[in-house]
CSV table of C-alpha atoms in Angstrom, one decimal:
chain,number,residue,atom,x,y,z
A,1110,MET,CA,-1.3,-17.8,36.9
A,1111,GLN,CA,-2.8,-19.1,33.7
A,1112,LEU,CA,-5.8,-21.5,33.8
A,1113,ARG,CA,-7.1,-23.9,31.3
A,1114,TRP,CA,-10.4,-25.5,32.1
A,1115,GLY,CA,-13.1,-27.6,30.4
A,1116,TRP,CA,-15.2,-30.7,30.5
A,1117,ASP,CA,-13.0,-33.8,29.9
A,1118,MET,CA,-15.3,-36.2,28.0
A,1119,ALA,CA,-13.0,-39.2,28.4
A,1120,ARG,CA,-12.9,-38.9,32.2
A,1121,GLY,CA,-16.4,-37.6,32.6
A,1122,LYS,CA,-15.3,-34.7,34.8
A,1123,PHE,CA,-14.2,-31.0,34.8
A,1124,ASP,CA,-10.5,-30.6,34.1
A,1125,PHE,CA,-8.5,-27.7,35.5
A,1126,SER,CA,-4.8,-27.2,34.7
A,1127,TYR,CA,-2.5,-24.2,34.9
A,1128,ARG,CA,1.0,-23.0,34.5
A,1129,PRO,CA,2.3,-19.9,36.3
A,1130,ILE,CA,2.6,-16.6,34.4
A,1131,ASP,CA,4.1,-13.6,36.0
A,1132,LEU,CA,1.8,-10.6,35.8
A,1133,PRO,CA,2.6,-7.1,36.9
A,1134,PHE,CA,-0.1,-6.9,39.6
A,1135,THR,CA,1.3,-5.6,42.9
A,1136,LYS,CA,-1.8,-5.6,45.0
A,1137,PRO,CA,-4.5,-8.2,45.8
A,1138,GLU,CA,-7.1,-5.9,44.3
A,1139,ILE,CA,-6.9,-4.9,40.6
A,1140,VAL,CA,-8.9,-2.5,38.5
A,1141,VAL,CA,-10.5,-4.1,35.5
A,1142,ALA,CA,-11.9,-2.3,32.5
A,1143,MET,CA,-14.4,-4.5,30.6
A,1144,LEU,CA,-15.1,-2.8,27.3
A,1145,GLN,CA,-18.2,-3.1,25.2
A,1146,ILE,CA,-17.4,-2.2,21.6
A,1147,PRO,CA,-20.2,-2.3,19.0
A,1148,ASP,CA,-20.4,-5.4,16.8
A,1149,PRO,CA,-18.5,-4.8,13.5
A,1150,SER,CA,-20.7,-7.1,11.4
A,1151,PRO,CA,-21.9,-7.0,8.7
A,1152,ASP,CA,-20.5,-3.6,7.6
A,1153,GLU,CA,-16.9,-4.1,8.8
A,1154,LYS,CA,-16.5,-7.8,9.4
A,1155,ASP,CA,-18.6,-10.7,7.9
A,1156,ARG,CA,-18.4,-14.2,6.5
A,1157,LEU,CA,-16.3,-13.9,3.3
A,1158,PHE,CA,-14.4,-16.1,1.0
A,1159,PHE,CA,-10.8,-15.8,2.1
A,1160,ALA,CA,-7.7,-18.0,1.4
A,1161,GLY,CA,-9.8,-20.6,-0.4
A,1162,ARG,CA,-12.6,-21.0,2.1
A,1163,ASP,CA,-15.5,-19.2,3.8
A,1164,THR,CA,-14.5,-17.7,7.1
A,1165,PHE,CA,-14.9,-14.4,9.1
A,1166,ALA,CA,-12.8,-11.6,7.7
A,1167,TRP,CA,-12.5,-7.8,7.9
A,1168,ARG,CA,-14.0,-6.2,4.8
A,1169,SER,CA,-11.4,-3.5,4.1
A,1170,VAL,CA,-8.3,-1.7,5.3
A,1171,ARG,CA,-10.6,1.2,6.1
A,1172,ALA,CA,-12.6,-1.0,8.5
A,1173,ILE,CA,-9.4,-2.1,10.2
A,1174,GLU,CA,-8.2,1.5,10.5
A,1175,GLN,CA,-11.5,2.7,11.9
A,1176,ARG,CA,-11.4,-0.1,14.6
A,1177,SER,CA,-7.8,0.7,15.3
A,1178,ASP,CA,-8.6,4.4,15.8
A,1179,LEU,CA,-11.6,3.5,18.1
A,1180,LEU,CA,-9.4,1.3,20.2
A,1181,THR,CA,-6.6,3.9,20.4
A,1182,GLY,CA,-9.1,6.4,21.7
A,1183,ILE,CA,-10.5,4.1,24.3
A,1184,LEU,CA,-7.1,2.9,25.6
A,1185,GLN,CA,-5.9,6.5,25.8
A,1186,ARG,CA,-9.0,7.5,27.8
A,1187,LEU,CA,-8.4,4.5,30.2
A,1188,ALA,CA,-4.8,5.6,30.7
A,1189,GLU,CA,-6.0,9.1,31.8
A,1190,LEU,CA,-8.4,7.7,34.5
A,1191,PRO,CA,-7.5,8.4,38.1
A,1192,ALA,CA,-8.0,4.7,38.8
A,1193,ARG,CA,-6.1,3.4,35.8
A,1194,PRO,CA,-7.0,-0.3,35.0
A,1195,GLN,CA,-4.4,-3.0,35.3
A,1196,LEU,CA,-6.5,-5.4,33.2
A,1197,VAL,CA,-8.4,-4.5,30.0
A,1198,VAL,CA,-10.8,-7.0,28.5
A,1199,ILE,CA,-12.3,-6.7,25.1
A,1200,PRO,CA,-15.0,-8.9,23.5
A,1201,GLU,CA,-14.0,-11.4,20.8
A,1202,TYR,CA,-14.4,-10.4,17.1
A,1203,THR,CA,-14.8,-6.7,17.9
A,1204,ILE,CA,-11.3,-5.5,16.9
A,1205,PRO,CA,-8.8,-6.7,14.3
A,1206,VAL,CA,-6.6,-8.2,17.0
A,1207,PHE,CA,-3.6,-9.3,14.9
A,1208,GLU,CA,-3.5,-6.2,12.8
A,1209,VAL,CA,-3.3,-4.0,16.0
A,1210,LEU,CA,-1.0,-6.2,18.1
A,1211,ALA,CA,1.9,-3.8,18.0
A,1212,LYS,CA,-0.3,-1.0,19.1
A,1213,LEU,CA,-1.7,-3.1,21.9
A,1214,GLN,CA,1.8,-4.0,23.1
A,1215,GLU,CA,2.8,-0.3,23.0
A,1216,PHE,CA,-0.2,0.7,25.3
A,1217,SER,CA,0.6,-2.3,27.5
A,1218,ASP,CA,4.2,-1.3,27.9
A,1219,ARG,CA,3.5,2.4,28.4
A,1220,TYR,CA,0.6,2.2,30.9
A,1221,GLY,CA,1.1,-1.2,32.5
A,1222,PHE,CA,-2.1,-2.7,31.1
A,1223,VAL,CA,-2.5,-6.4,30.8
A,1224,ILE,CA,-4.7,-6.6,27.7
A,1225,VAL,CA,-7.0,-9.5,26.7
A,1226,PRO,CA,-8.2,-8.1,23.4
A,1227,GLY,CA,-10.7,-10.9,22.6
A,1228,SER,CA,-10.1,-13.4,19.9
A,1229,ASP,CA,-10.1,-13.1,16.2
A,1230,ASN,CA,-9.4,-15.4,13.3
A,1231,THR,CA,-5.7,-16.2,12.5
A,1232,ALA,CA,-4.3,-16.3,9.0
A,1233,PRO,CA,-4.5,-19.8,7.6
A,1234,THR,CA,-1.8,-22.1,8.7
A,1235,ALA,CA,0.3,-24.3,6.4
A,1236,THR,CA,-2.5,-26.9,6.6
A,1237,GLY,CA,-5.1,-24.3,5.7
A,1238,LYS,CA,-6.6,-24.2,9.2
A,1239,ILE,CA,-8.0,-21.0,10.5
A,1240,TYR,CA,-8.2,-20.8,14.3
A,1241,ASN,CA,-9.8,-18.3,16.7
A,1242,GLN,CA,-7.0,-17.1,18.9
A,1243,CYS,CA,-6.7,-14.5,21.6
A,1244,PRO,CA,-3.3,-12.9,22.5
A,1245,VAL,CA,-2.8,-12.0,26.1
A,1246,ILE,CA,-0.6,-8.9,26.1
A,1247,ILE,CA,1.6,-8.4,29.2
A,1248,PRO,CA,3.7,-5.2,29.8
A,1249,GLY,CA,7.4,-5.8,28.8
A,1250,ALA,CA,6.8,-9.2,27.2
A,1251,ASN,CA,8.6,-10.1,24.0
A,1252,ALA,CA,5.5,-11.7,22.6
A,1253,PRO,CA,1.9,-12.2,23.6
A,1254,ILE,CA,0.6,-15.5,25.1
A,1255,LEU,CA,-1.7,-17.0,22.4
A,1256,VAL,CA,-4.7,-18.8,23.6
A,1257,THR,CA,-6.6,-20.9,21.0
A,1258,LYS,CA,-10.3,-21.3,21.3
A,1259,ARG,CA,-11.0,-25.0,21.8
A,1260,LYS,CA,-14.7,-25.1,21.6
A,1261,LEU,CA,-16.4,-23.1,18.9
A,1262,SER,CA,-19.8,-21.5,19.1
A,1263,GLN,CA,-22.6,-22.6,16.8
A,1264,TRP,CA,-22.0,-19.6,14.6
A,1265,GLU,CA,-18.3,-20.4,14.1
A,1266,VAL,CA,-18.4,-24.1,13.4
A,1267,GLN,CA,-18.4,-23.9,9.5
A,1268,TYR,CA,-16.0,-20.9,9.4
A,1269,VAL,CA,-13.3,-21.5,11.9
A,1270,ASP,CA,-11.4,-24.7,12.8
A,1271,GLU,CA,-11.5,-26.2,16.2
A,1272,ASP,CA,-8.2,-26.8,18.0
A,1273,GLU,CA,-8.0,-30.3,19.1
A,1274,GLY,CA,-4.6,-30.7,20.7
A,1275,SER,CA,-2.6,-27.6,21.5
A,1276,GLU,CA,-0.5,-27.3,24.6
A,1277,ILE,CA,-1.6,-25.0,27.5
A,1278,PRO,CA,-2.6,-22.4,26.2
């Protein structure tokens, strides 16, 4: 099941909605790995001028490769645990999500992980918008489910665009 929630200003109440998503969990209990990866800024990721505007961006290919290697090592170690996690959660902005998407799907397929790798900035759209999106990677899926951040933090407001009307997610 996939949930969307938030405060509905027009109606003055909390709004919950969902659509069903099949997940490979076979038991009512699941093992969750919640990772804490060191913050990449400012050495690896920072506010930079990119695609005609200031936004958050990875500083170099080397920084992306180092984060990818760190992530690979962590996921491999998780796969070797006796109680292998079914769900892996990673904080936003700590890995170059879209650059390592194929690697994440490979680990998901091989080890049965559902991976929520945190959100990262997308490439600018045709309208020049840059969104903060999080793919949800499901084993055997053809493509991840993309969830767009609807309410930005105070640190993102000038550097990322707020999504004002996407469907669920």
